[in-house]
Coordinates of C-alpha atoms and ligand atoms in Angstrom, one line a residue:
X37 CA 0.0 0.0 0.0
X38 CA 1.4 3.3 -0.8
X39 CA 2.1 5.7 2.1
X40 CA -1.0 8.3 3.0
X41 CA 0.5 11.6 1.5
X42 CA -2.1 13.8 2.7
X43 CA -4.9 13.2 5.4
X44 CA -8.0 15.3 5.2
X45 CA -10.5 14.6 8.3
X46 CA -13.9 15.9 9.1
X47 CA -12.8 18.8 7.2
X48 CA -15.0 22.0 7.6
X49 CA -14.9 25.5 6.3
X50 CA -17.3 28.3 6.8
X51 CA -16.9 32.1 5.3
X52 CA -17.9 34.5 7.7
X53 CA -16.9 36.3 11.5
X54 CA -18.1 36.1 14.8
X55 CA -21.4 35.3 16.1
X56 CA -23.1 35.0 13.1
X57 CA -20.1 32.6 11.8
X58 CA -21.0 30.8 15.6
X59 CA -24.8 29.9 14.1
X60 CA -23.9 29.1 10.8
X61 CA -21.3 26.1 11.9
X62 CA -24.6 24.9 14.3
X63 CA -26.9 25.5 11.4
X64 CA -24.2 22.8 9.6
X65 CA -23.9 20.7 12.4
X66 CA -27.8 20.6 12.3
X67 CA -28.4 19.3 8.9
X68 CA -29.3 22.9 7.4
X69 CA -28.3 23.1 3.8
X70 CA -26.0 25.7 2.3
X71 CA -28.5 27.8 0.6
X72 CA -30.1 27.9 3.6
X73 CA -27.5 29.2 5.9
X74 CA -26.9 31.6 3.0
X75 CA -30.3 32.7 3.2
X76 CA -30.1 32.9 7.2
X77 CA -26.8 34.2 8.3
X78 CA -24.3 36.3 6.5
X79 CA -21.9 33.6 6.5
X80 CA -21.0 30.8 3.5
X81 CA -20.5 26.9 3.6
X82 CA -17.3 26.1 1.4
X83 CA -16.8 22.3 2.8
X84 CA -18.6 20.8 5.0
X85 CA -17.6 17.2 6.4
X86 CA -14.7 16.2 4.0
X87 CA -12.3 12.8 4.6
X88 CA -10.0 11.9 1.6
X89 CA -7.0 9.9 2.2
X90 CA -4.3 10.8 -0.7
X91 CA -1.2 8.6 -1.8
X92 CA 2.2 9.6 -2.1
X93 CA 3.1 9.9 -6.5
X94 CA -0.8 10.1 -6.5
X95 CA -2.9 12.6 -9.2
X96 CA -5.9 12.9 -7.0
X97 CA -8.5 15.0 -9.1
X98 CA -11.4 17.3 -7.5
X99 CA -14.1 17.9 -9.7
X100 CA -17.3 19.7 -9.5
X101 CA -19.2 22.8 -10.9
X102 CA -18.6 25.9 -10.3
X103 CA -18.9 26.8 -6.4
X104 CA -18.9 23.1 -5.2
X105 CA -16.1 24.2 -2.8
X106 CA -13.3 23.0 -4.5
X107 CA -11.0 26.0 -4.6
X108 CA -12.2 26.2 -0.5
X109 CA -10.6 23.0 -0.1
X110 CA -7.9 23.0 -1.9
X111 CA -6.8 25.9 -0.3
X112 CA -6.9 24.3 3.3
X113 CA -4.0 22.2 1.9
X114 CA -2.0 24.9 2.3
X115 CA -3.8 26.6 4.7
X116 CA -4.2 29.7 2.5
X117 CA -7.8 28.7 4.3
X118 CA -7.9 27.9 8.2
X119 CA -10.6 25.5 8.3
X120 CA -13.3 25.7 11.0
X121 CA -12.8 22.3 12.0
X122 CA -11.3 19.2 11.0
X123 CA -7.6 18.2 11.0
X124 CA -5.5 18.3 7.4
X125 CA -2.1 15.9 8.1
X126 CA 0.9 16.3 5.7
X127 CA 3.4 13.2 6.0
X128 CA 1.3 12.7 9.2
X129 CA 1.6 16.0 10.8
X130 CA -1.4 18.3 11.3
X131 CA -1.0 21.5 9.5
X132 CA -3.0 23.0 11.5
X133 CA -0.9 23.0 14.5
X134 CA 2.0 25.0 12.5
X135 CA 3.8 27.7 13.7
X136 CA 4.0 30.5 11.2
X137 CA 7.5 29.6 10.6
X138 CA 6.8 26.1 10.1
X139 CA 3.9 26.8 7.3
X140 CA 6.1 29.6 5.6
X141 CA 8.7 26.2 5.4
X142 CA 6.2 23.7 4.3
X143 CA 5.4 26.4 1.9
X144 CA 8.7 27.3 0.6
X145 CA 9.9 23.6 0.5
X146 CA 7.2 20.6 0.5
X147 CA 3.6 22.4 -1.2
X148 CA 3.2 24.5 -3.9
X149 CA 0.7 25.7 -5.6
X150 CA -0.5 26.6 -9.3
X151 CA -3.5 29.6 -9.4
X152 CA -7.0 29.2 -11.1
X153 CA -6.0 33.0 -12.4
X154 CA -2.3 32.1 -13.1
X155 CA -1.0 34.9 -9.6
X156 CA 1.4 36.1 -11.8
X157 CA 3.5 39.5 -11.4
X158 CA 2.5 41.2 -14.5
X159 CA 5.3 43.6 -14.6
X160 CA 8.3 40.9 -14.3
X161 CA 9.7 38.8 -16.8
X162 CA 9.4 35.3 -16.8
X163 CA 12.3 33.9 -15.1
X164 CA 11.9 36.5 -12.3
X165 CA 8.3 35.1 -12.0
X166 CA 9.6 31.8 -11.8
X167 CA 12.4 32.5 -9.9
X168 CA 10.0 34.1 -7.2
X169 CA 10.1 31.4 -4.9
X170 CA 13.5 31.2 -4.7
X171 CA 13.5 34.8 -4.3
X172 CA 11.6 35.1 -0.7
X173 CA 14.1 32.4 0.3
X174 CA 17.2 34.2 -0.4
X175 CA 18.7 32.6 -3.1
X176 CA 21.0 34.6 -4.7
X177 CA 20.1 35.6 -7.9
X178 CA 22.3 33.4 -10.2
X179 CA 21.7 30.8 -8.3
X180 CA 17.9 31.2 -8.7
X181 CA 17.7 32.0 -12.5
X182 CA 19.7 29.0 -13.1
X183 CA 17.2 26.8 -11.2
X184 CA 14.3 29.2 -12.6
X185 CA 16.0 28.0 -16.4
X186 CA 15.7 24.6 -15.8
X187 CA 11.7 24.7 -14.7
X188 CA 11.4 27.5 -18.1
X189 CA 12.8 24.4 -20.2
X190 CA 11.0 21.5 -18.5
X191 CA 7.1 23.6 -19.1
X192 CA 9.0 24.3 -22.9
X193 CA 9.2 28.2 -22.6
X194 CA 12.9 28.9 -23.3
X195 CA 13.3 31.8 -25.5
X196 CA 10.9 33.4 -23.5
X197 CA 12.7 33.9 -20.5
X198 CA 13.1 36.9 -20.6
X199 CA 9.5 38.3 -22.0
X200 CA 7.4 40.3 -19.8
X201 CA 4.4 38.5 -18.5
X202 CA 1.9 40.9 -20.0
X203 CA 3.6 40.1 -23.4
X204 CA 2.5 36.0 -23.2
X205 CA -0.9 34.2 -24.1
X206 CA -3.3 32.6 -22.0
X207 CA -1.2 29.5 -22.5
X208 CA 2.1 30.5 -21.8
X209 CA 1.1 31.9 -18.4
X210 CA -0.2 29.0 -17.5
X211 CA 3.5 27.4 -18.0
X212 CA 5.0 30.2 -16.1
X213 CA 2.6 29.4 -13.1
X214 CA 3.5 25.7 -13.8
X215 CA 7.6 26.3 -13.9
X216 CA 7.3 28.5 -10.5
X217 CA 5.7 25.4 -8.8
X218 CA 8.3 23.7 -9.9
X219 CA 11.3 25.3 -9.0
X220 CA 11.3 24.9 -5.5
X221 CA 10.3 21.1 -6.2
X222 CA 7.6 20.2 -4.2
X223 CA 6.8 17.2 -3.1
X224 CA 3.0 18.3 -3.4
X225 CA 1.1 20.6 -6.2
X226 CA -1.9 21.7 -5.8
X227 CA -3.5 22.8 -9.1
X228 CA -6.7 24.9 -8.8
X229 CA -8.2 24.9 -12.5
X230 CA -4.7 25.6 -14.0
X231 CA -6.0 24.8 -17.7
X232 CA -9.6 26.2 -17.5
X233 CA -8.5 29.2 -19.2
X234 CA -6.9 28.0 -22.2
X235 CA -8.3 27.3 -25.7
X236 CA -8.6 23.5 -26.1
X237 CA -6.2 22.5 -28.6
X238 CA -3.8 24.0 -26.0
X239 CA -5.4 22.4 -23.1
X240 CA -5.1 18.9 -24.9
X241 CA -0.9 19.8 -25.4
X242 CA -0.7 20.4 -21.3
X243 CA -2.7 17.9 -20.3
X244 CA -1.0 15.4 -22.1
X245 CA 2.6 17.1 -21.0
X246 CA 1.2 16.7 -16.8
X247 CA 0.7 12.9 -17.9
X248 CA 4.2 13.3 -19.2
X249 CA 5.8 14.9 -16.1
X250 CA 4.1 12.7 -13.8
X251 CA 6.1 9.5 -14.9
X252 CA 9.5 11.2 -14.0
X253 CA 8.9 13.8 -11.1
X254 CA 7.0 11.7 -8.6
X255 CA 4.9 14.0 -6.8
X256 CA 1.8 14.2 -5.6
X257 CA -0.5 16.1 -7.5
X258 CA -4.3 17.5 -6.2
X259 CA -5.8 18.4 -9.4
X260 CA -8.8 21.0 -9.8
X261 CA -11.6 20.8 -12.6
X262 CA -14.7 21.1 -13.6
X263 CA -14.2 19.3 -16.5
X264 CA -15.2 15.5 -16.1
X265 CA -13.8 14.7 -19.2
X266 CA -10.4 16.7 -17.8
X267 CA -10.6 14.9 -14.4
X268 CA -11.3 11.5 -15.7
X269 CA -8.3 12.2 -18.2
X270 CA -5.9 13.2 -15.4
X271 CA -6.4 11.3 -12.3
X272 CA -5.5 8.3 -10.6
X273 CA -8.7 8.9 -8.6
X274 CA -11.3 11.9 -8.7
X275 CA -13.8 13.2 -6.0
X276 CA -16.6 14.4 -7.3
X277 CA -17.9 17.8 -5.1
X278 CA -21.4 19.1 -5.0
X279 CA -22.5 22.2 -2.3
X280 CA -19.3 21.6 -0.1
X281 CA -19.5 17.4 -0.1
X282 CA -17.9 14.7 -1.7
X283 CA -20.4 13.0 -3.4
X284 CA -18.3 10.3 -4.8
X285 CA -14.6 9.3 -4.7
X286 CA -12.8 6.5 -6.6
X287 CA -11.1 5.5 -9.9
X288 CA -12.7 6.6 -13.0
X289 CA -13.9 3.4 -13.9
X290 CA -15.5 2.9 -10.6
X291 CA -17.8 5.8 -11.8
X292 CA -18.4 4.4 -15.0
X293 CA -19.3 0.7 -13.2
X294 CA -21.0 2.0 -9.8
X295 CA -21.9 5.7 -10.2
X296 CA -23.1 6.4 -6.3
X297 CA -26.8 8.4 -7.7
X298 CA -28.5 10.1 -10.3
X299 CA -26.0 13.5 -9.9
X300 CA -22.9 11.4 -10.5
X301 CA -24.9 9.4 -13.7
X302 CA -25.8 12.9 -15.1
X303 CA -21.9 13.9 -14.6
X304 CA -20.5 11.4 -16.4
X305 CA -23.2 11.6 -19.3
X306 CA -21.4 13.2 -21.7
X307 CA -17.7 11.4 -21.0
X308 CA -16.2 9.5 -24.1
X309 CA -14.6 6.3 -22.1
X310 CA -12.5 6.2 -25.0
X311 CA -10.6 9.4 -24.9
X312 CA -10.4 9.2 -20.3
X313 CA -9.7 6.0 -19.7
X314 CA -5.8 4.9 -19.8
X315 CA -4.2 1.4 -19.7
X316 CA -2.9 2.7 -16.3
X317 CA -6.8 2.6 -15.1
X318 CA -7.4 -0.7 -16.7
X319 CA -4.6 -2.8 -16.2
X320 CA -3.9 -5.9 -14.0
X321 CA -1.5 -7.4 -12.1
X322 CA 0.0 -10.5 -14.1
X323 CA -0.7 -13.8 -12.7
X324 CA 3.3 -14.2 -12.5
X325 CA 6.4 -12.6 -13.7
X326 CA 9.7 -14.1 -13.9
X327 CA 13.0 -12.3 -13.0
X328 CA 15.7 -13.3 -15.5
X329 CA 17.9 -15.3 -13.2
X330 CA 15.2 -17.3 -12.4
X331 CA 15.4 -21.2 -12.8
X332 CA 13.7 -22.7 -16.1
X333 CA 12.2 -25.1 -13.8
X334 CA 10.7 -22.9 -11.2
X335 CA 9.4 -21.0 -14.1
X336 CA 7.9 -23.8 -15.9
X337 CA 6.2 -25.1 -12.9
X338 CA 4.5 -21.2 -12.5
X339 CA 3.3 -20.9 -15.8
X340 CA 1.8 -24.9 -15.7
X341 CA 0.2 -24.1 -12.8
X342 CA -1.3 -20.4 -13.7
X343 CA -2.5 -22.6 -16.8
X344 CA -0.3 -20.0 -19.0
X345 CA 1.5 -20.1 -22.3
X346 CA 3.9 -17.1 -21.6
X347 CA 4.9 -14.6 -19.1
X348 CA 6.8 -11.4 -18.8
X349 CA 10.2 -11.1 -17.8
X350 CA 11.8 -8.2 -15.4
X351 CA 15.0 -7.4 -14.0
X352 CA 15.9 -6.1 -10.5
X353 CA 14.1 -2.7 -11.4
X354 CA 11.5 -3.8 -12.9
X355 CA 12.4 -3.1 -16.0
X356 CA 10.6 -5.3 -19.2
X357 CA 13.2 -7.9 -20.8
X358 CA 10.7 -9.3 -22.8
X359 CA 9.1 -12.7 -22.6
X360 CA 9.6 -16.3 -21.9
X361 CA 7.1 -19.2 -23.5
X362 CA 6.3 -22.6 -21.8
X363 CA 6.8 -24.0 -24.6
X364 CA 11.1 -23.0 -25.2
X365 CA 11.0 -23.7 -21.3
X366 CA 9.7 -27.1 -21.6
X367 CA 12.0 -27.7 -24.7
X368 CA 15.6 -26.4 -23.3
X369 CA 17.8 -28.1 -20.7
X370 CA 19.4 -24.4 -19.3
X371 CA 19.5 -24.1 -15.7
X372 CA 17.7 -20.5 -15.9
X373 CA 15.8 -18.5 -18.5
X374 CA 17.9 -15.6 -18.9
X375 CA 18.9 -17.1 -22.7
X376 CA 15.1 -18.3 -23.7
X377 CA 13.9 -14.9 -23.0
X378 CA 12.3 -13.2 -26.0
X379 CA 12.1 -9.5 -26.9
X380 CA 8.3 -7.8 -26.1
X381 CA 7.8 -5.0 -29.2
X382 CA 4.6 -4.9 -28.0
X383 CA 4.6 -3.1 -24.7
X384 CA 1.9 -0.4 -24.4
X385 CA 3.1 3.3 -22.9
X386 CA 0.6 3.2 -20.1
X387 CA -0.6 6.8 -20.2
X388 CA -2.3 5.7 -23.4
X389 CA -5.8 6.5 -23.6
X390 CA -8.2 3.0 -24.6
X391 CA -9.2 4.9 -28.1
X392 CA -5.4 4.9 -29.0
X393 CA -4.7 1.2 -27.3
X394 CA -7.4 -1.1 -29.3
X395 CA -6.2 -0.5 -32.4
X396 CA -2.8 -2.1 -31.6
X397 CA -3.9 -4.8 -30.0
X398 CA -4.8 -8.4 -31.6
X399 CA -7.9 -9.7 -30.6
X400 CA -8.1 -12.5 -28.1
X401 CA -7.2 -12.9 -24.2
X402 CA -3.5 -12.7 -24.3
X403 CA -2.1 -9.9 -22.2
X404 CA -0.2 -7.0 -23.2
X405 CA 2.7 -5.5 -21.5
X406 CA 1.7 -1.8 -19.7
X407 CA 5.0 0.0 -19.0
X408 CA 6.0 3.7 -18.5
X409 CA 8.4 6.0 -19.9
X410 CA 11.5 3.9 -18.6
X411 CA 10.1 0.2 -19.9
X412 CA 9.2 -0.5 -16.3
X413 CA 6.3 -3.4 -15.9
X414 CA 3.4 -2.4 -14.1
X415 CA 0.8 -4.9 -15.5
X416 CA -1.3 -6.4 -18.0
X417 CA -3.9 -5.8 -20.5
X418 CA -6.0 -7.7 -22.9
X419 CA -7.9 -6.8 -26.2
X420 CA -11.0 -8.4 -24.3
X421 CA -10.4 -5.8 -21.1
X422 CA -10.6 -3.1 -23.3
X423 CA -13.5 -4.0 -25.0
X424 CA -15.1 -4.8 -21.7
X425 CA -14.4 -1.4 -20.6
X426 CA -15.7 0.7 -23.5
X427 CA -18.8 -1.2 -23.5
X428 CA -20.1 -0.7 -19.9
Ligands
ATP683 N1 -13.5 34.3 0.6 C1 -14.8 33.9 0.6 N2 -15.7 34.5 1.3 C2 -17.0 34.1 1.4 N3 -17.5 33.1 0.7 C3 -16.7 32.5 -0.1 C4 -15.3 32.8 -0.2 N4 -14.7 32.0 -1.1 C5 -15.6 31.1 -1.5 N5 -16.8 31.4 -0.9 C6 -18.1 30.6 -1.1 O1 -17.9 29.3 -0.9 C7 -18.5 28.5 -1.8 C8 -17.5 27.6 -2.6 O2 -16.7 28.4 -3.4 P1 -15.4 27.9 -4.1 O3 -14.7 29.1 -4.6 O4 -14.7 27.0 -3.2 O5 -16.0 27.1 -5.3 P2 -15.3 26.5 -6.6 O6 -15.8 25.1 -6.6 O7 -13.8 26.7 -6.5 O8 -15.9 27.3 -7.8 P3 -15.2 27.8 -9.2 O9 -15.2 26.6 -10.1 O10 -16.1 28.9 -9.6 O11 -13.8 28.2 -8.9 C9 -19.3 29.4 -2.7 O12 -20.6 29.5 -2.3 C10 -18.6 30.7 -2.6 O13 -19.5 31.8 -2.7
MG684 MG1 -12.4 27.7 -7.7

């Protein structure tokens, strides 16, 4: 089990001061809805009773329309919000509890954050922009920039270092925003609607890139949408919000098979499966892989007993070698497989969306390799699991 990044618990947030802040929280604790303790007090619900668990390397996706609460929350990550109740534990410790000092650290260091309106100094160029971060901590500035330059090159902005903000489009920004999260490399990135203001041709280009970046910076990402099709695209799990709840929380094909009521069925309406679901989100763990200094025997005896023809074979990093067949194990007298193993040309990237998988598959059972960017194994996919999926 992966290690429990981020701990949200009976999360609550309510707008407002005072008194009047006093009876809106009972008003929440009594069951009264948000509209109505709109209507009733000067004060606004933004979450009310939120638990998510999120994993360490995780893309944990919050979607919902617009003023579901999502920026509220998200926000409490960080505590740019103080919530009104609940606990929020980072690595197990309660951010709550911080000192200032120890939040302007976490800050600096562990957590970043991307804006739903970019936050962007207008007036700076972009490596000073990107180079903010570094900045406020007292980097000096050569130091910095040369940092700043490698986050400019990783979002694919160089040349435009040193353009004034005011002088990029929508798009661009949004890489500016995206490079200053990166620079002081966080562990965590919070997102809040980073893409919503881009055209979508653009928005395809950095959606796809995020897929990209997550394969070789493992962090853990909290994503913002109201996009299903975005959120399905993106995450390793989503929580749908609606009026300061989670309605539902889980994979996206656990909203496809088990949508939790008629909101989340309307939600999902309008989602190709085709163009959100990944071989990441489908795949399985193979009934048995063999390590290639493993003994012919011991691997023949696997496979007979699995009742299978082939498996995959890894080395100490997991890394894909290829394949070994019962039959060449049955056939040679070698002490261990390393020589009988054959090379896979058929491993599938596993970021690949299902519409862009079924065509290079063969039909049948027999499972395909999943792998990512650095031919590591992760699991297994058939032509029959992808049709089963597009067809629920
Ligand atoms: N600073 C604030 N003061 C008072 N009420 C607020 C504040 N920020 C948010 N709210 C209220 O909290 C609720 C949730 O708003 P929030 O901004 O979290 O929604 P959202 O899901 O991020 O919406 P959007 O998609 O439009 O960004 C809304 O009713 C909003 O009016
Ligand atoms: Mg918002």
């Amino acid at each position: 089990m992966p290690k429990k990044k981020i701990e949200i618990k009976d999360l609550e947030l309510i707008f407002g001061k005072g008194e009047d802040r006093k009876r809106a929280i009972k008003m929440l604790h009594d069951g009264k809805s948000n509209d109505y303790i709109r209507e009733h007090t000067s004060s606004a619900v933004g979450v009310r009773k939120v638990d998510i668990d999120i994993y360490e390397g995780e893309m944990f996706v919050i979607v919902g329309l617009s003023g579901s609460g999502k920026s509220s929350l998200i926000r409490c990550l960080n505590r740019i919000n103080t919530p009104t109740n609940g606990e929020v534990l980072i690595d197990g410790e309660n951010i709550l509890d911080y000192s200032r000092e120890e939040l302007r650290d976490m800050r600096r260091h562990k957590v970043s954050m991307v804006f739903q309106h970019f936050g962007l100094f207008d007036h700076r160029n972009v490596i000073s922009n990107v180079a903010y971060g570094l900045e406020v901590q007292g980097v000096d500035k050569e130091e910095r920039e040369k940092l700043a330059m490698e986050s400019v090159k990783a979002v694919g902005l160089e040349g435009w270092e040193h353009h004034k903000i005011e002088q990029l489009s929508g798009g661009m920004k949004q890489r500016v925003g995206l490079a200053r999260a990166l620079t002081n490399e966080p562990e965590i990135m919070l997102m809040d609607e980073p893409y919503s203001a881009l055209d979508p041709l653009i928005r395809r280009d950095m959606q796809k890139e995020l897929l990209g970046l997550e394969d070789y910076i493992d962090k853990t990402i909290v994503f913002i949408t109201h996009d299903m099709n975005e959120a399905f695209k993106l995450g390793d799990r989503i929580a749908l919000m609606k009026d300061g709840v989670i309605v539902q929380i889980g994979e996206p094909s656990d909203y496809f098979e088990n949508p939790a009521n008629d909101y989340v069925e309307e939600f999902i309406a309008d989602v190709d499966k085709g163009q959100v679901l990944k071989a990441k989100q489908l795949m399985r763990e193979p009934a048995y892989v063999a390590k290639e200094n493993d003994r012919r025997t011991t691997t023949r005896d696997a496979l007979e007993k699995h009742e299978k023809s082939f498996c995959y074979v890894i080395d100490d990093n997991d890394v894909l070698l290829g394949y070994v067949t019962l039959d060449d194990l049955n056939e040679s007298r070698k002490q261990t497989i390393e020589s009988l193993v054959k090379e896979e040309p058929k491993a599938l990237y596993r970021q690949l969306f299902l519409k862009e998988i079924y065509p290079l598959m063969e039909k049948g059972t027999t499972d395909v390799a999943i792998v990512d960017s650095k031919n590591r194994l992760h699991g297994v996919i058939s032509y029959d699991d992808v049709i089963q999926a597009l067809s629920i």
